[in-house]
Amino acid sequence: MAMSPHAPAENPSTPSGYGFELVVQHTLERVRGDTSGELAGYIPELARVDPERFGISVVSVEGEVVSAGDAEVPFTIQSISKAFAFCLALEIAGRDKVLSRVGVEPSGDAFNAIVFDPHTNRPFNPMVNAGAITVSGLIAEELGADAFPMVLDRFSAAAGRSLSVDEAVYSSEAATGHRNRGIAHLLTSAGALVADVDATLDLYFRQCSILVTASDLARMGATLANIGENPLTGSAAFSVEAVRATLAVMFTCGMYNFAGNWAFDVGVPAKSGVGGGILGVVNRQLGIATYSPRLDAKGNSVRGIAAFRELAEELGLHLFDPTNRGSAMLTAFGR
Ligand code: GLU
């Protein structure tokens, strides 16, 4: 029989016996020893971060917060911004216009692949760079000079505090992002990008350079889990329809060319970034974020993946797991 979510386990020698806070703490400790992987070196400034940093944060839709390790260390959001930008674009430009420019099919290709869907001549999905640059272009097309202030405003509403840009990372990527520049020009020739290439890339590089902590990201995830409303501040950041569409694309495409394995093992909508963050959303329950900057060959945080695997197993978080007790356990322990 599944353990009751409303009482601690009988056996206090297991993490479950100690409650939610120790599940998170033990996960951090079990995974911390894995120092495999490399820092993202292709954006020079990202290679300067402290590789040892490791933090986990979990926020429930009831507003409970549990964190462990370096959950307050800032890092750049990078590709995790793609999920929130897509959410915003759906609201601003409308679903039909967005879907006329970018698909919602997993590509199985690397995040920076220069590949479009051969049937539509559009990027496969908004979670790979080509699709994300298309989405930034749509926001720039709709809002002009107001585009970045709007992005920062909505991301901040989701995090529940005013976020800012890491100017050094922004400049570093703007100076070296030749591949993304190439992708943007190809998108223009394919008709997927209508806005000016420079304005689009400026928005894209800036949104990727927004500084967050694991606890910010967990609150942003809890905002998605709470159908667009920040559970701690009560402010509405995103529309309900856009959140549903965003979670669906995160589930199928959010982990680069590891998305299928992730859906199989962890089973929650998620998005990773080359800054070392991973955000997972347990719908109507939890935002979960990890930060550890060493990446595997696919660009996903090594310790982040391991931590999510442990938490999903321990708390039964998988979308199709009948024993899911994530937020119920958090509530039961009065956090
Ligand atoms: N700014 C990064 C790029 O476009 C984001 C990539 C990522 O996080 O996957 O290369």
CSV table of C-alpha atoms and ligand atoms in Angstrom, one decimal:
chain,number,residue,atom,x,y,z
A,1,MET,CA,0.0,0.0,0.0
A,2,ALA,CA,1.2,3.5,-0.8
A,3,MET,CA,2.5,5.5,2.2
A,4,SER,CA,0.0,8.0,3.5
A,5,PRO,CA,1.0,11.5,2.5
A,6,HIS,CA,-0.2,12.9,5.8
A,7,ALA,CA,2.1,11.1,8.2
A,8,PRO,CA,5.9,10.6,8.4
A,9,ALA,CA,7.1,7.1,7.5
A,10,GLU,CA,7.5,4.6,10.4
A,11,ASN,CA,11.2,4.1,9.7
A,12,PRO,CA,13.1,7.3,10.4
A,13,SER,CA,16.3,5.9,8.9
A,14,THR,CA,14.9,6.6,5.4
A,15,PRO,CA,14.8,10.2,4.2
A,16,SER,CA,11.0,9.9,4.1
A,17,GLY,CA,11.0,9.4,7.8
A,18,TYR,CA,12.4,12.8,8.3
A,19,GLY,CA,10.1,14.8,6.1
A,20,PHE,CA,10.3,16.8,3.0
A,21,GLU,CA,13.2,19.1,4.0
A,22,LEU,CA,15.5,16.1,4.6
A,23,VAL,CA,14.4,14.4,1.3
A,24,VAL,CA,15.8,17.5,-0.4
A,25,GLN,CA,18.9,17.7,1.8
A,26,HIS,CA,19.7,14.0,1.4
A,27,THR,CA,19.2,14.3,-2.4
A,28,LEU,CA,21.7,17.1,-2.5
A,29,GLU,CA,24.2,15.1,-0.4
A,30,ARG,CA,23.8,11.9,-2.4
A,31,VAL,CA,24.3,13.6,-5.7
A,32,ARG,CA,27.0,16.2,-4.7
A,33,GLY,CA,29.9,13.8,-5.2
A,34,ASP,CA,29.3,13.5,-8.9
A,35,THR,CA,31.8,16.0,-10.4
A,36,SER,CA,31.6,14.7,-13.9
A,37,GLY,CA,30.7,17.0,-16.8
A,38,GLU,CA,32.1,20.3,-18.1
A,39,LEU,CA,31.2,24.0,-17.8
A,40,ALA,CA,29.6,25.5,-20.9
A,41,GLY,CA,32.7,27.0,-22.6
A,42,TYR,CA,31.2,28.2,-25.9
A,43,ILE,CA,30.0,31.4,-24.2
A,44,PRO,CA,33.3,32.5,-22.7
A,45,GLU,CA,31.8,34.2,-19.6
A,46,LEU,CA,30.0,31.0,-18.6
A,47,ALA,CA,33.3,29.2,-18.2
A,48,ARG,CA,34.2,31.5,-15.3
A,49,VAL,CA,31.5,30.2,-12.8
A,50,ASP,CA,32.4,28.2,-9.7
A,51,PRO,CA,31.8,24.5,-10.9
A,52,GLU,CA,31.2,23.3,-7.3
A,53,ARG,CA,28.0,25.2,-6.7
A,54,PHE,CA,25.0,23.0,-6.2
A,55,GLY,CA,21.6,24.0,-5.0
A,56,ILE,CA,18.0,22.6,-5.0
A,57,SER,CA,14.8,24.5,-4.3
A,58,VAL,CA,11.2,23.4,-4.2
A,59,VAL,CA,8.2,25.7,-4.0
A,60,SER,CA,4.6,24.4,-3.7
A,61,VAL,CA,1.4,26.1,-5.1
A,62,GLU,CA,0.5,26.7,-1.4
A,63,GLY,CA,3.6,28.8,-1.1
A,64,GLU,CA,5.7,26.5,1.0
A,65,VAL,CA,9.5,26.7,0.2
A,66,VAL,CA,12.2,24.1,0.9
A,67,SER,CA,15.8,24.7,-0.3
A,68,ALA,CA,19.2,23.1,0.2
A,69,GLY,CA,22.8,24.0,-0.7
A,70,ASP,CA,23.5,27.0,-3.0
A,71,ALA,CA,19.9,27.8,-3.7
A,72,GLU,CA,20.5,31.6,-3.5
A,73,VAL,CA,23.5,31.7,-5.8
A,74,PRO,CA,22.7,33.7,-9.0
A,75,PHE,CA,23.4,32.3,-12.5
A,76,THR,CA,22.1,33.0,-15.9
A,77,ILE,CA,18.7,31.5,-16.9
A,78,GLN,CA,19.9,30.7,-20.5
A,79,SER,CA,17.5,28.3,-22.3
A,80,ILE,CA,15.1,28.0,-19.4
A,81,SER,CA,14.0,31.5,-20.6
A,82,LYS,CA,12.7,29.8,-23.8
A,83,ALA,CA,9.8,28.3,-21.9
A,84,PHE,CA,8.7,31.6,-20.3
A,85,ALA,CA,9.2,33.5,-23.6
A,86,PHE,CA,7.0,31.0,-25.4
A,87,CYS,CA,4.4,31.4,-22.8
A,88,LEU,CA,4.5,35.2,-23.2
A,89,ALA,CA,4.5,35.0,-27.0
A,90,LEU,CA,1.3,32.9,-27.0
A,91,GLU,CA,-0.5,35.5,-25.0
A,92,ILE,CA,0.9,38.5,-27.0
A,93,ALA,CA,0.9,37.2,-30.5
A,94,GLY,CA,-1.9,34.6,-30.2
A,95,ARG,CA,-1.7,30.9,-30.6
A,96,ASP,CA,-2.3,30.8,-34.4
A,97,LYS,CA,0.4,33.3,-35.2
A,98,VAL,CA,2.9,31.6,-32.9
A,99,LEU,CA,2.1,28.2,-34.4
A,100,SER,CA,2.4,29.6,-38.0
A,101,ARG,CA,6.1,30.4,-37.2
A,102,VAL,CA,7.2,27.5,-34.9
A,103,GLY,CA,6.2,23.9,-34.5
A,104,VAL,CA,5.6,21.8,-31.3
A,105,GLU,CA,7.4,18.6,-32.4
A,106,PRO,CA,10.4,17.2,-30.6
A,107,SER,CA,13.4,17.3,-33.0
A,108,GLY,CA,15.8,14.9,-31.4
A,109,ASP,CA,18.5,17.3,-32.4
A,110,ALA,CA,21.0,19.3,-30.3
A,111,PHE,CA,19.8,22.6,-28.9
A,112,ASN,CA,21.8,24.6,-31.4
A,113,ALA,CA,21.1,22.4,-34.5
A,114,ILE,CA,20.6,24.2,-37.7
A,115,VAL,CA,17.7,22.1,-38.8
A,116,PHE,CA,14.1,23.1,-39.7
A,117,ASP,CA,11.1,20.8,-40.2
A,118,PRO,CA,11.3,19.8,-43.8
A,119,HIS,CA,7.5,19.7,-44.2
A,120,THR,CA,6.8,23.2,-42.8
A,121,ASN,CA,10.2,24.9,-43.2
A,122,ARG,CA,9.8,26.2,-39.6
A,123,PRO,CA,11.8,25.4,-36.5
A,124,PHE,CA,10.7,22.1,-34.9
A,125,ASN,CA,9.8,23.6,-31.5
A,126,PRO,CA,10.4,26.7,-29.2
A,127,MET,CA,12.8,24.9,-26.9
A,128,VAL,CA,15.7,24.6,-29.4
A,129,ASN,CA,17.6,27.7,-30.3
A,130,ALA,CA,16.0,28.1,-33.8
A,131,GLY,CA,12.5,28.0,-32.3
A,132,ALA,CA,13.4,30.2,-29.4
A,133,ILE,CA,14.9,32.9,-31.6
A,134,THR,CA,11.7,32.7,-33.7
A,135,VAL,CA,9.7,33.3,-30.5
A,136,SER,CA,11.9,36.2,-29.5
A,137,GLY,CA,11.4,37.6,-33.0
A,138,LEU,CA,7.6,37.4,-32.6
A,139,ILE,CA,7.8,39.3,-29.2
A,140,ALA,CA,10.0,41.9,-30.8
A,141,GLU,CA,7.7,42.1,-33.8
A,142,GLU,CA,4.7,42.7,-31.5
A,143,LEU,CA,6.2,44.9,-28.9
A,144,GLY,CA,9.2,46.7,-30.5
A,145,ALA,CA,11.2,48.6,-27.9
A,146,ASP,CA,8.9,47.4,-25.2
A,147,ALA,CA,9.8,43.8,-25.8
A,148,PHE,CA,12.6,43.3,-23.3
A,149,PRO,CA,11.0,45.4,-20.5
A,150,MET,CA,7.9,43.2,-20.9
A,151,VAL,CA,9.9,40.0,-20.8
A,152,LEU,CA,11.8,41.1,-17.7
A,153,ASP,CA,8.5,42.3,-16.0
A,154,ARG,CA,6.8,38.9,-16.6
A,155,PHE,CA,9.8,36.8,-15.5
A,156,SER,CA,10.1,39.0,-12.4
A,157,ALA,CA,6.3,38.6,-11.6
A,158,ALA,CA,6.8,34.8,-11.9
A,159,ALA,CA,9.8,34.9,-9.6
A,160,GLY,CA,8.2,37.3,-7.2
A,161,ARG,CA,11.1,39.8,-7.2
A,162,SER,CA,12.8,42.2,-9.7
A,163,LEU,CA,15.2,40.3,-11.8
A,164,SER,CA,18.2,41.8,-13.7
A,165,VAL,CA,20.6,41.0,-16.5
A,166,ASP,CA,24.2,39.8,-16.2
A,167,GLU,CA,25.7,42.3,-18.5
A,168,ALA,CA,29.0,40.5,-18.8
A,169,VAL,CA,27.3,37.3,-20.0
A,170,TYR,CA,25.0,39.3,-22.3
A,171,SER,CA,28.0,41.0,-23.9
A,172,SER,CA,30.0,37.7,-24.1
A,173,GLU,CA,27.2,36.0,-26.0
A,174,ALA,CA,26.4,39.0,-28.2
A,175,ALA,CA,30.0,39.1,-29.2
A,176,THR,CA,30.5,35.4,-29.9
A,177,GLY,CA,27.0,34.1,-30.8
A,178,HIS,CA,27.8,33.6,-34.5
A,179,ARG,CA,25.9,30.4,-34.7
A,180,ASN,CA,22.7,31.9,-33.4
A,181,ARG,CA,23.3,34.9,-35.7
A,182,GLY,CA,23.5,32.4,-38.6
A,183,ILE,CA,20.3,30.7,-37.4
A,184,ALA,CA,18.5,34.0,-37.3
A,185,HIS,CA,19.4,34.9,-40.9
A,186,LEU,CA,18.3,31.4,-42.1
A,187,LEU,CA,15.0,31.9,-40.2
A,188,THR,CA,14.5,35.2,-42.0
A,189,SER,CA,15.1,33.6,-45.4
A,190,ALA,CA,12.6,30.8,-44.4
A,191,GLY,CA,9.9,33.4,-43.4
A,192,ALA,CA,9.8,32.3,-39.8
A,193,LEU,CA,11.5,35.5,-38.6
A,194,VAL,CA,10.0,38.8,-39.6
A,195,ALA,CA,11.4,41.2,-37.0
A,196,ASP,CA,14.9,42.7,-37.5
A,197,VAL,CA,17.7,40.1,-36.9
A,198,ASP,CA,19.7,42.4,-34.6
A,199,ALA,CA,16.7,43.4,-32.5
A,200,THR,CA,15.6,39.8,-32.2
A,201,LEU,CA,19.1,38.5,-31.2
A,202,ASP,CA,19.5,41.4,-28.7
A,203,LEU,CA,16.2,40.3,-27.1
A,204,TYR,CA,17.2,36.6,-27.2
A,205,PHE,CA,20.7,37.2,-25.7
A,206,ARG,CA,19.3,39.5,-23.0
A,207,GLN,CA,16.5,37.1,-22.0
A,208,CYS,CA,19.1,34.3,-21.8
A,209,SER,CA,21.3,36.5,-19.5
A,210,ILE,CA,18.7,37.2,-16.9
A,211,LEU,CA,20.1,36.3,-13.5
A,212,VAL,CA,18.1,33.9,-11.3
A,213,THR,CA,18.8,31.7,-8.3
A,214,ALA,CA,17.5,28.1,-7.9
A,215,SER,CA,14.9,29.5,-5.5
A,216,ASP,CA,13.8,32.1,-8.1
A,217,LEU,CA,13.4,29.4,-10.7
A,218,ALA,CA,11.5,27.2,-8.3
A,219,ARG,CA,9.0,30.1,-7.7
A,220,MET,CA,8.8,30.6,-11.4
A,221,GLY,CA,8.0,26.9,-11.8
A,222,ALA,CA,5.4,27.1,-9.0
A,223,THR,CA,3.8,30.0,-10.9
A,224,LEU,CA,3.5,27.7,-13.9
A,225,ALA,CA,2.2,24.9,-11.6
A,226,ASN,CA,-0.3,27.4,-10.2
A,227,ILE,CA,-1.7,28.1,-13.7
A,228,GLY,CA,0.2,31.4,-14.1
A,229,GLU,CA,-0.2,33.0,-10.7
A,230,ASN,CA,2.7,33.4,-8.4
A,231,PRO,CA,1.6,31.5,-5.2
A,232,LEU,CA,3.6,33.7,-2.9
A,233,THR,CA,2.7,37.2,-4.2
A,234,GLY,CA,-0.7,36.3,-5.8
A,235,SER,CA,0.3,38.3,-8.9
A,236,ALA,CA,-0.7,36.9,-12.3
A,237,ALA,CA,2.3,36.4,-14.6
A,238,PHE,CA,0.9,34.3,-17.5
A,239,SER,CA,-2.5,33.3,-19.0
A,240,VAL,CA,-3.9,29.9,-18.2
A,241,GLU,CA,-4.1,28.7,-21.8
A,242,ALA,CA,-0.5,29.8,-22.4
A,243,VAL,CA,0.7,27.9,-19.4
A,244,ARG,CA,-1.0,24.7,-20.5
A,245,ALA,CA,0.7,24.9,-24.0
A,246,THR,CA,4.0,25.8,-22.4
A,247,LEU,CA,4.0,22.8,-20.0
A,248,ALA,CA,3.1,20.5,-22.9
A,249,VAL,CA,6.1,21.6,-25.0
A,250,MET,CA,8.4,21.5,-21.9
A,251,PHE,CA,7.3,17.9,-21.4
A,252,THR,CA,8.0,16.8,-25.0
A,253,CYS,CA,10.9,19.1,-25.9
A,254,GLY,CA,12.4,20.7,-22.8
A,255,MET,CA,15.5,18.7,-22.2
A,256,TYR,CA,17.1,19.0,-25.7
A,257,ASN,CA,17.8,15.7,-27.3
A,258,PHE,CA,17.4,14.0,-23.9
A,259,ALA,CA,13.7,14.8,-23.7
A,260,GLY,CA,12.5,11.2,-24.3
A,261,ASN,CA,14.7,9.8,-21.6
A,262,TRP,CA,13.7,12.5,-19.2
A,263,ALA,CA,10.0,11.9,-19.9
A,264,PHE,CA,10.5,8.2,-19.3
A,265,ASP,CA,12.5,8.4,-16.1
A,266,VAL,CA,11.6,11.7,-14.4
A,267,GLY,CA,8.3,12.4,-16.1
A,268,VAL,CA,7.6,16.1,-15.4
A,269,PRO,CA,7.6,19.1,-17.8
A,270,ALA,CA,11.1,20.6,-17.5
A,271,LYS,CA,13.6,22.9,-19.1
A,272,SER,CA,17.3,23.0,-18.8
A,273,GLY,CA,19.8,25.8,-19.6
A,274,VAL,CA,23.5,25.8,-20.3
A,275,GLY,CA,24.0,28.1,-17.3
A,276,GLY,CA,23.5,24.9,-15.2
A,277,GLY,CA,19.9,25.3,-14.1
A,278,ILE,CA,17.0,22.8,-14.6
A,279,LEU,CA,13.4,23.7,-13.8
A,280,GLY,CA,10.8,21.0,-13.4
A,281,VAL,CA,7.0,21.6,-12.9
A,282,VAL,CA,4.7,19.1,-11.1
A,283,ASN,CA,1.4,20.5,-12.5
A,284,ARG,CA,-0.9,22.0,-9.8
A,285,GLN,CA,1.7,21.1,-7.1
A,286,LEU,CA,5.4,22.1,-7.3
A,287,GLY,CA,8.1,24.1,-8.9
A,288,ILE,CA,11.5,22.4,-8.5
A,289,ALA,CA,14.8,23.9,-9.5
A,290,THR,CA,18.4,22.7,-9.4
A,291,TYR,CA,21.6,24.5,-10.1
A,292,SER,CA,24.9,22.8,-10.8
A,293,PRO,CA,26.9,24.2,-13.7
A,294,ARG,CA,28.8,21.1,-14.9
A,295,LEU,CA,27.0,19.8,-18.1
A,296,ASP,CA,26.8,16.5,-19.9
A,297,ALA,CA,27.5,16.2,-23.6
A,298,LYS,CA,23.9,17.2,-24.4
A,299,GLY,CA,24.1,20.5,-22.4
A,300,ASN,CA,22.1,19.3,-19.3
A,301,SER,CA,23.4,19.7,-15.8
A,302,VAL,CA,24.8,16.4,-14.6
A,303,ARG,CA,23.9,16.7,-10.9
A,304,GLY,CA,20.6,18.4,-11.9
A,305,ILE,CA,19.5,15.3,-13.8
A,306,ALA,CA,20.6,13.0,-11.0
A,307,ALA,CA,18.8,15.1,-8.3
A,308,PHE,CA,15.6,15.2,-10.3
A,309,ARG,CA,15.8,11.4,-10.8
A,310,GLU,CA,16.1,10.9,-7.0
A,311,LEU,CA,13.3,13.3,-6.2
A,312,ALA,CA,11.0,11.8,-8.8
A,313,GLU,CA,11.7,8.4,-7.4
A,314,GLU,CA,11.4,9.4,-3.7
A,315,LEU,CA,8.2,11.4,-4.1
A,316,GLY,CA,6.6,9.6,-7.0
A,317,LEU,CA,6.6,12.8,-9.1
A,318,HIS,CA,6.3,11.2,-12.5
A,319,LEU,CA,3.2,12.4,-14.3
A,320,PHE,CA,2.0,8.8,-14.6
A,321,ASP,CA,3.0,7.7,-11.1
A,322,PRO,CA,0.0,6.6,-9.0
A,323,THR,CA,1.9,7.2,-5.7
A,324,ASN,CA,2.6,10.9,-6.3
A,325,ARG,CA,2.9,12.6,-2.9
A,326,GLY,CA,5.0,15.6,-3.6
A,327,SER,CA,3.1,18.7,-2.4
A,328,ALA,CA,0.9,16.6,-0.1
A,329,MET,CA,4.1,15.6,1.8
A,330,LEU,CA,5.3,19.1,1.8
A,331,THR,CA,2.0,20.3,3.3
A,332,ALA,CA,1.9,17.4,5.8
A,333,PHE,CA,5.2,18.5,7.3
A,334,GLY,CA,3.9,22.0,7.8
A,335,ARG,CA,6.5,23.7,5.8
B,1,GLU,N1,22.1,31.5,-24.8
B,1,GLU,C1,22.4,30.1,-25.1
B,1,GLU,C2,22.5,29.9,-26.6
B,1,GLU,O1,21.7,30.3,-27.4
B,1,GLU,C3,21.3,29.3,-24.6
B,1,GLU,C4,21.5,27.8,-24.9
B,1,GLU,C5,21.0,26.9,-23.8
B,1,GLU,O2,20.9,27.2,-22.6
B,1,GLU,O3,20.8,25.8,-24.2
B,1,GLU,O4,23.5,29.3,-27.1
